[in-house]
PDB file of C-alpha atoms in Angstrom:
ATOM      1  CA  MET A   1       0.000   0.000   0.000  1.00 36.00           C
ATOM      2  CA  GLY A   2       2.955   2.351   0.565  1.00 39.00           C
ATOM      3  CA  ASP A   3       2.043   5.887   1.641  1.00 65.00           C
ATOM      4  CA  GLU A   4      -1.307   5.925  -0.137  1.00 74.00           C
ATOM      5  CA  GLY A   5      -4.037   7.265   2.110  1.00 86.00           C
ATOM      6  CA  ARG A   6      -1.680   8.080   4.973  1.00 93.00           C
ATOM      7  CA  VAL A   7      -2.785  11.135   6.969  1.00 94.00           C
ATOM      8  CA  ASP A   8      -2.025  13.045  10.142  1.00 95.00           C
ATOM      9  CA  VAL A   9      -5.011  13.459  12.448  1.00 95.00           C
ATOM     10  CA  VAL A  10      -5.142  16.021  15.263  1.00 93.00           C
ATOM     11  CA  VAL A  11      -7.012  14.386  18.147  1.00 94.00           C
ATOM     12  CA  GLU A  12      -9.545  16.544  19.967  1.00 93.00           C
ATOM     13  CA  ILE A  13     -11.506  13.896  21.883  1.00 90.00           C
ATOM     14  CA  PRO A  14     -10.091  10.547  23.085  1.00 92.00           C
ATOM     15  CA  ARG A  15     -12.040   7.319  22.788  1.00 92.00           C
ATOM     16  CA  GLY A  16     -14.392   6.745  25.723  1.00 83.00           C
ATOM     17  CA  SER A  17     -14.586  10.429  26.650  1.00 80.00           C
ATOM     18  CA  ARG A  18     -17.812  12.326  27.257  1.00 78.00           C
ATOM     19  CA  ASN A  19     -15.944  15.643  27.339  1.00 77.00           C
ATOM     20  CA  LYS A  20     -16.251  17.665  24.115  1.00 80.00           C
ATOM     21  CA  TYR A  21     -12.863  19.285  23.505  1.00 76.00           C
ATOM     22  CA  GLU A  22     -12.223  21.718  20.658  1.00 81.00           C
ATOM     23  CA  TYR A  23      -9.192  23.580  19.390  1.00 78.00           C
ATOM     24  CA  ASP A  24      -9.213  27.275  20.351  1.00 78.00           C
ATOM     25  CA  GLU A  25      -7.470  28.987  17.460  1.00 76.00           C
ATOM     26  CA  GLU A  26      -7.057  32.348  19.217  1.00 82.00           C
ATOM     27  CA  ARG A  27      -5.331  30.851  22.278  1.00 83.00           C
ATOM     28  CA  GLN A  28      -3.759  27.965  20.338  1.00 81.00           C
ATOM     29  CA  ILE A  29      -4.832  25.420  22.941  1.00 81.00           C
ATOM     30  CA  MET A  30      -7.436  22.715  23.372  1.00 84.00           C
ATOM     31  CA  ARG A  31     -10.394  23.801  25.476  1.00 80.00           C
ATOM     32  CA  LEU A  32     -13.286  21.954  27.097  1.00 82.00           C
ATOM     33  CA  ASP A  33     -16.371  23.038  25.175  1.00 78.00           C
ATOM     34  CA  ARG A  34     -18.971  21.038  27.095  1.00 83.00           C
ATOM     35  CA  ARG A  35     -19.865  17.723  28.679  1.00 80.00           C
ATOM     36  CA  ILE A  36     -21.955  15.383  26.530  1.00 75.00           C
ATOM     37  CA  ILE A  37     -25.265  14.535  28.157  1.00 74.00           C
ATOM     38  CA  GLY A  38     -26.514  10.963  28.419  1.00 68.00           C
ATOM     39  CA  SER A  39     -24.401   7.826  28.554  1.00 72.00           C
ATOM     40  CA  VAL A  40     -22.835   7.937  25.076  1.00 78.00           C
ATOM     41  CA  ALA A  41     -19.064   8.235  24.693  1.00 82.00           C
ATOM     42  CA  PHE A  42     -16.878   8.654  21.624  1.00 86.00           C
ATOM     43  CA  PRO A  43     -16.211   5.218  20.056  1.00 91.00           C
ATOM     44  CA  ALA A  44     -12.743   6.152  18.746  1.00 92.00           C
ATOM     45  CA  ASP A  45     -10.234   8.973  19.012  1.00 95.00           C
ATOM     46  CA  TYR A  46     -11.906  11.879  17.200  1.00 93.00           C
ATOM     47  CA  GLY A  47     -10.390  14.913  15.539  1.00 94.00           C
ATOM     48  CA  PHE A  48      -9.643  16.423  12.138  1.00 93.00           C
ATOM     49  CA  VAL A  49      -7.264  16.231   9.188  1.00 95.00           C
ATOM     50  CA  PRO A  50      -5.211  19.432   8.772  1.00 92.00           C
ATOM     51  CA  ARG A  51      -5.133  21.264   5.442  1.00 93.00           C
ATOM     52  CA  THR A  52      -8.540  19.978   4.428  1.00 94.00           C
ATOM     53  CA  THR A  53     -11.991  21.527   4.205  1.00 90.00           C
ATOM     54  CA  GLY A  54     -15.042  19.311   4.375  1.00 90.00           C
ATOM     55  CA  ALA A  55     -18.370  19.950   2.671  1.00 87.00           C
ATOM     56  CA  ASP A  56     -19.556  21.719   5.848  1.00 85.00           C
ATOM     57  CA  GLY A  57     -16.729  24.287   5.654  1.00 88.00           C
ATOM     58  CA  ASP A  58     -14.734  22.850   8.575  1.00 88.00           C
ATOM     59  CA  PRO A  59     -11.625  20.656   8.445  1.00 92.00           C
ATOM     60  CA  LEU A  60     -12.469  17.051   7.575  1.00 94.00           C
ATOM     61  CA  ASP A  61     -13.571  15.082  10.649  1.00 93.00           C
ATOM     62  CA  ALA A  62     -11.707  11.849  11.350  1.00 96.00           C
ATOM     63  CA  LEU A  63     -11.920   8.920  13.742  1.00 96.00           C
ATOM     64  CA  VAL A  64      -8.795   6.916  14.572  1.00 97.00           C
ATOM     65  CA  LEU A  65      -8.989   3.330  15.792  1.00 96.00           C
ATOM     66  CA  LEU A  66      -6.188   2.189  18.088  1.00 94.00           C
ATOM     67  CA  ASP A  67      -5.882  -0.070  21.117  1.00 91.00           C
ATOM     68  CA  GLU A  68      -5.236   2.702  23.651  1.00 92.00           C
ATOM     69  CA  PRO A  69      -6.813   6.180  23.506  1.00 93.00           C
ATOM     70  CA  THR A  70      -4.506   9.190  23.229  1.00 94.00           C
ATOM     71  CA  PHE A  71      -5.378  12.672  24.530  1.00 91.00           C
ATOM     72  CA  PRO A  72      -6.406  16.083  23.159  1.00 91.00           C
ATOM     73  CA  GLY A  73      -3.822  17.814  20.979  1.00 89.00           C
ATOM     74  CA  VAL A  74      -1.924  14.704  19.882  1.00 92.00           C
ATOM     75  CA  TRP A  75      -0.957  14.319  16.223  1.00 93.00           C
ATOM     76  CA  VAL A  76      -1.560  10.719  15.137  1.00 95.00           C
ATOM     77  CA  ALA A  77      -0.082   9.251  11.966  1.00 96.00           C
ATOM     78  CA  ALA A  78      -2.885   7.164  10.517  1.00 96.00           C
ATOM     79  CA  ARG A  79      -4.103   5.242   7.490  1.00 97.00           C
ATOM     80  CA  ALA A  80      -7.470   6.157   5.963  1.00 97.00           C
ATOM     81  CA  ILE A  81      -9.544   3.005   5.429  1.00 97.00           C
ATOM     82  CA  GLY A  82     -13.092   4.250   4.892  1.00 96.00           C
ATOM     83  CA  VAL A  83     -15.801   6.846   5.387  1.00 95.00           C
ATOM     84  CA  SER A  84     -18.818   6.882   7.677  1.00 89.00           C
ATOM     85  CA  TRP A  85     -21.666   8.933   6.194  1.00 88.00           C
ATOM     86  CA  ILE A  86     -24.017  10.915   8.414  1.00 80.00           C
ATOM     87  CA  GLY A  87     -27.188  12.494   7.046  1.00 75.00           C
ATOM     88  CA  THR A  88     -27.963  15.937   8.516  1.00 72.00           C
ATOM     89  CA  ASP A  89     -30.384  18.786   7.847  1.00 73.00           C
ATOM     90  CA  ALA A  90     -27.640  20.441   5.789  1.00 72.00           C
ATOM     91  CA  GLY A  91     -26.812  17.341   3.715  1.00 74.00           C
ATOM     92  CA  ARG A  92     -24.533  14.327   3.886  1.00 82.00           C
ATOM     93  CA  GLU A  93     -21.425  14.646   6.055  1.00 84.00           C
ATOM     94  CA  ALA A  94     -18.275  12.504   5.860  1.00 91.00           C
ATOM     95  CA  LYS A  95     -16.416  11.153   8.877  1.00 93.00           C
ATOM     96  CA  LEU A  96     -13.075   9.725   7.765  1.00 96.00           C
ATOM     97  CA  LEU A  97     -12.311   6.318   9.311  1.00 97.00           C
ATOM     98  CA  CYS A  98      -8.647   5.631  10.057  1.00 97.00           C
ATOM     99  CA  VAL A  99      -6.389   3.204  11.887  1.00 97.00           C
ATOM    100  CA  ALA A 100      -3.287   4.339  13.755  1.00 96.00           C
ATOM    101  CA  LEU A 101       0.072   3.511  12.205  1.00 95.00           C
ATOM    102  CA  GLY A 102       2.458   1.768  14.568  1.00 87.00           C
ATOM    103  CA  ASP A 103      -0.317  -0.093  16.399  1.00 93.00           C
ATOM    104  CA  PRO A 104       0.231  -3.836  15.802  1.00 93.00           C
ATOM    105  CA  ALA A 105      -3.492  -4.490  16.238  1.00 93.00           C
ATOM    106  CA  TYR A 106      -4.167  -2.567  13.012  1.00 93.00           C
ATOM    107  CA  ASP A 107      -0.989  -3.149  10.989  1.00 91.00           C
ATOM    108  CA  GLU A 108      -2.779  -5.292   8.416  1.00 91.00           C
ATOM    109  CA  VAL A 109      -6.033  -3.313   8.252  1.00 95.00           C
ATOM    110  CA  THR A 110      -6.318  -1.413   4.972  1.00 95.00           C
ATOM    111  CA  ASP A 111     -10.092  -1.324   4.379  1.00 96.00           C
ATOM    112  CA  ILE A 112     -13.244  -1.287   6.485  1.00 95.00           C
ATOM    113  CA  ASP A 113     -14.282  -4.797   5.458  1.00 94.00           C
ATOM    114  CA  GLU A 114     -11.388  -6.023   7.614  1.00 95.00           C
ATOM    115  CA  LEU A 115     -12.990  -4.547  10.755  1.00 93.00           C
ATOM    116  CA  PRO A 116     -15.599  -6.314  12.911  1.00 91.00           C
ATOM    117  CA  HIS A 117     -19.110  -5.347  11.823  1.00 90.00           C
ATOM    118  CA  HIS A 118     -20.057  -4.170  15.319  1.00 90.00           C
ATOM    119  CA  VAL A 119     -17.283  -1.535  15.250  1.00 91.00           C
ATOM    120  CA  LEU A 120     -18.749   0.113  12.157  1.00 90.00           C
ATOM    121  CA  ARG A 121     -22.267  -0.125  13.530  1.00 87.00           C
ATOM    122  CA  GLU A 122     -21.208   1.495  16.809  1.00 88.00           C
ATOM    123  CA  ILE A 123     -19.554   4.391  14.986  1.00 88.00           C
ATOM    124  CA  GLY A 124     -22.562   5.030  12.760  1.00 82.00           C
ATOM    125  CA  GLN A 125     -25.069   4.878  15.579  1.00 82.00           C
ATOM    126  CA  PHE A 126     -22.986   7.059  17.887  1.00 84.00           C
ATOM    127  CA  PHE A 127     -23.412  10.207  15.801  1.00 78.00           C
ATOM    128  CA  SER A 128     -27.170   9.853  15.391  1.00 72.00           C
ATOM    129  CA  VAL A 129     -27.633   9.327  19.146  1.00 75.00           C
ATOM    130  CA  TYR A 130     -25.164  12.107  20.001  1.00 68.00           C
ATOM    131  CA  GLU A 131     -26.915  14.680  17.811  1.00 66.00           C
ATOM    132  CA  GLN A 132     -30.324  13.706  19.172  1.00 64.00           C
ATOM    133  CA  LEU A 133     -29.111  14.191  22.736  1.00 62.00           C
ATOM    134  CA  GLU A 134     -27.647  17.571  21.815  1.00 60.00           C
ATOM    135  CA  GLU A 135     -30.978  18.514  20.164  1.00 60.00           C
ATOM    136  CA  ARG A 136     -29.118  20.334  17.419  1.00 60.00           C
ATOM    137  CA  SER A 137     -30.263  18.618  14.233  1.00 61.00           C
ATOM    138  CA  THR A 138     -31.959  15.612  12.736  1.00 65.00           C
ATOM    139  CA  VAL A 139     -29.358  13.035  11.718  1.00 71.00           C
ATOM    140  CA  SER A 140     -29.266   9.522  10.347  1.00 70.00           C
ATOM    141  CA  ASP A 141     -26.640   6.840   9.902  1.00 72.00           C
ATOM    142  CA  GLU A 142     -26.168   6.481   6.136  1.00 76.00           C
ATOM    143  CA  GLY A 143     -23.660   3.661   6.276  1.00 81.00           C
ATOM    144  CA  GLN A 144     -19.991   3.331   5.431  1.00 88.00           C
ATOM    145  CA  GLU A 145     -17.819   3.063   2.337  1.00 91.00           C
ATOM    146  CA  GLY A 146     -14.310   1.676   2.053  1.00 94.00           C
ATOM    147  CA  ARG A 147     -10.825   2.854   1.215  1.00 95.00           C
ATOM    148  CA  ALA A 148     -11.586   4.061  -2.318  1.00 96.00           C
ATOM    149  CA  ALA A 149     -14.216   6.450  -0.957  1.00 96.00           C
ATOM    150  CA  ALA A 150     -11.808   7.613   1.754  1.00 96.00           C
ATOM    151  CA  LEU A 151      -9.175   8.519  -0.849  1.00 96.00           C
ATOM    152  CA  ARG A 152     -11.797  10.351  -2.887  1.00 96.00           C
ATOM    153  CA  VAL A 153     -13.045  12.346   0.112  1.00 95.00           C
ATOM    154  CA  LEU A 154      -9.468  13.231   1.077  1.00 95.00           C
ATOM    155  CA  GLU A 155      -8.705  14.474  -2.412  1.00 94.00           C
ATOM    156  CA  GLU A 156     -11.895  16.538  -2.590  1.00 94.00           C
ATOM    157  CA  SER A 157     -11.288  18.043   0.863  1.00 94.00           C
ATOM    158  CA  SER A 158      -7.663  18.835   0.029  1.00 93.00           C
ATOM    159  CA  ARG A 159      -8.578  20.556  -3.208  1.00 93.00           C
ATOM    160  CA  ARG A 160     -11.383  22.495  -1.532  1.00 92.00           C
ATOM    161  CA  TRP A 161      -8.892  23.834   1.029  1.00 93.00           C
ATOM    162  CA  GLN A 162      -6.386  24.715  -1.699  1.00 93.00           C
ATOM    163  CA  ARG A 163      -9.052  26.670  -3.592  1.00 92.00           C
ATOM    164  CA  GLU A 164      -9.853  28.592  -0.410  1.00 90.00           C
ATOM    165  CA  GLN A 165      -6.185  29.466   0.014  1.00 88.00           C
ATOM    166  CA  ALA A 166      -5.895  30.631  -3.577  1.00 88.00           C
ATOM    167  CA  THR A 167      -8.910  32.906  -3.072  1.00 86.00           C
ATOM    168  CA  ALA A 168      -8.308  34.180   0.457  1.00 78.00           C
ATOM    169  CA  GLY A 169      -4.520  33.994   0.749  1.00 65.00           C
ATOM    170  CA  THR A 170      -2.404  32.033   3.216  1.00 54.00           C
ATOM    171  CA  ARG A 171      -3.937  31.333   6.613  1.00 50.00           C
ATOM    172  CA  PRO A 172      -2.135  32.394   9.807  1.00 46.00           C
ATOM    173  CA  ALA A 173       0.591  30.083  11.108  1.00 39.00           C
ATOM    174  CA  SER A 174      -1.528  29.422  14.204  1.00 36.00           C
ATOM    175  CA  ARG A 175      -3.677  27.133  12.071  1.00 40.00           C
ATOM    176  CA  ALA A 176      -0.703  25.202  10.774  1.00 37.00           C
ATOM    177  CA  CYS A 177      -0.203  23.197  13.944  1.00 42.00           C
ATOM    178  CA  ALA A 178      -3.199  22.848  16.247  1.00 44.00           C
ATOM    179  CA  ALA A 179      -1.247  20.903  18.845  1.00 43.00           C
ATOM    180  CA  GLY A 180       1.844  23.069  19.073  1.00 40.00           C
ATOM    181  CA  GLY A 181       0.892  26.472  17.698  1.00 37.00           C
ATOM    182  CA  GLN A 182       3.571  26.498  15.020  1.00 34.00           C
ATOM    183  CA  ALA A 183       4.023  25.336  11.464  1.00 34.00           C
ATOM    184  CA  HIS A 184       4.869  21.678  10.992  1.00 35.00           C
ATOM    185  CA  GLY A 185       6.859  20.381   8.068  1.00 35.00           C
ATOM    186  CA  THR A 186       5.238  16.997   7.508  1.00 36.00           C
ATOM    187  CA  PRO A 187       2.304  16.867   5.110  1.00 39.00           C
ATOM    188  CA  ALA A 188      -0.995  15.852   6.678  1.00 53.00           C
ATOM    189  CA  VAL A 189      -1.848  13.690   3.691  1.00 49.00           C
ATOM    190  CA  ARG A 190       0.949  11.500   2.377  1.00 47.00           C
ATOM    191  CA  PRO A 191      -0.780  10.543  -0.840  1.00 41.00           C
ATOM    192  CA  GLY A 192      -0.597   7.914  -3.466  1.00 41.00           C
ATOM    193  CA  PRO A 193      -1.513   8.899  -7.024  1.00 36.00           C
ATOM    194  CA  GLU A 194      -5.158   9.592  -6.123  1.00 35.00           C
ATOM    195  CA  VAL A 195      -4.617  12.043  -3.260  1.00 35.00           C
ATOM    196  CA  THR A 196      -3.256  15.588  -3.342  1.00 33.00           C
ATOM    197  CA  GLN A 197      -0.509  16.318  -0.800  1.00 32.00           C
ATOM    198  CA  THR A 198      -1.681  18.599   2.012  1.00 32.00           C
ATOM    199  CA  ARG A 199      -1.569  19.807   5.616  1.00 32.00           C
ATOM    200  CA  VAL A 200      -3.336  22.550   7.722  1.00 33.00           C
ATOM    201  CA  GLY A 201      -4.681  23.491  11.047  1.00 36.00           C
ATOM    202  CA  ARG A 202      -8.178  23.240  12.349  1.00 40.00           C
ATOM    203  CA  ALA A 203     -10.613  26.121  12.195  1.00 36.00           C
ATOM    204  CA  ALA A 204     -12.246  26.979  15.494  1.00 35.00           C
ATOM    205  CA  GLY A 205     -15.974  26.667  16.024  1.00 40.00           C
ATOM    206  CA  ASN A 206     -18.551  24.106  17.095  1.00 47.00           C
ATOM    207  CA  ARG A 207     -18.386  20.853  15.186  1.00 55.00           C
ATOM    208  CA  SER A 208     -20.087  17.519  15.638  1.00 55.00           C
TER     209      SER A 208
END
């Protein structure tokens, strides 16, 4: 597989947490936004892919599967293996599914069909339950697609961000490294032929 589909993910919320952390761009730190009501907890480490813009205008959301959760602000080298689709009032939203590189439990996982079915079901159902508890929008689990879809979403999100930069100019350096507050030299997406090379920081604001 080489470097195809390899990405850096900035973790905002560790697996099992009910605390909703977000990156504060002005202060260049992670902050506690709120506590999630109910008994649901994030099913995987959750964050975003730098230097991307999703269809909702925010950096592309990503979940990283690994044996032990990390903590807010960590950069995780990961492999994109699929996409979980969530239907919202504003349209369909992509959640990139990844596995952590360097974790022996996921060394051989390159596509979502190599994961247990219950893992995918838990991820899909989490977002619909979470949004209902937050009473913010009507959502539905619209299933998952595999690695090919993940590469396509990465490419689209990378190009969308690049178009924004060409129109608006270069973003401040504070967005270049959400965890450390400074520019980082490694690309966030280490692509194969289908994916454009990229890296950025996370825009502040409320995200699911």
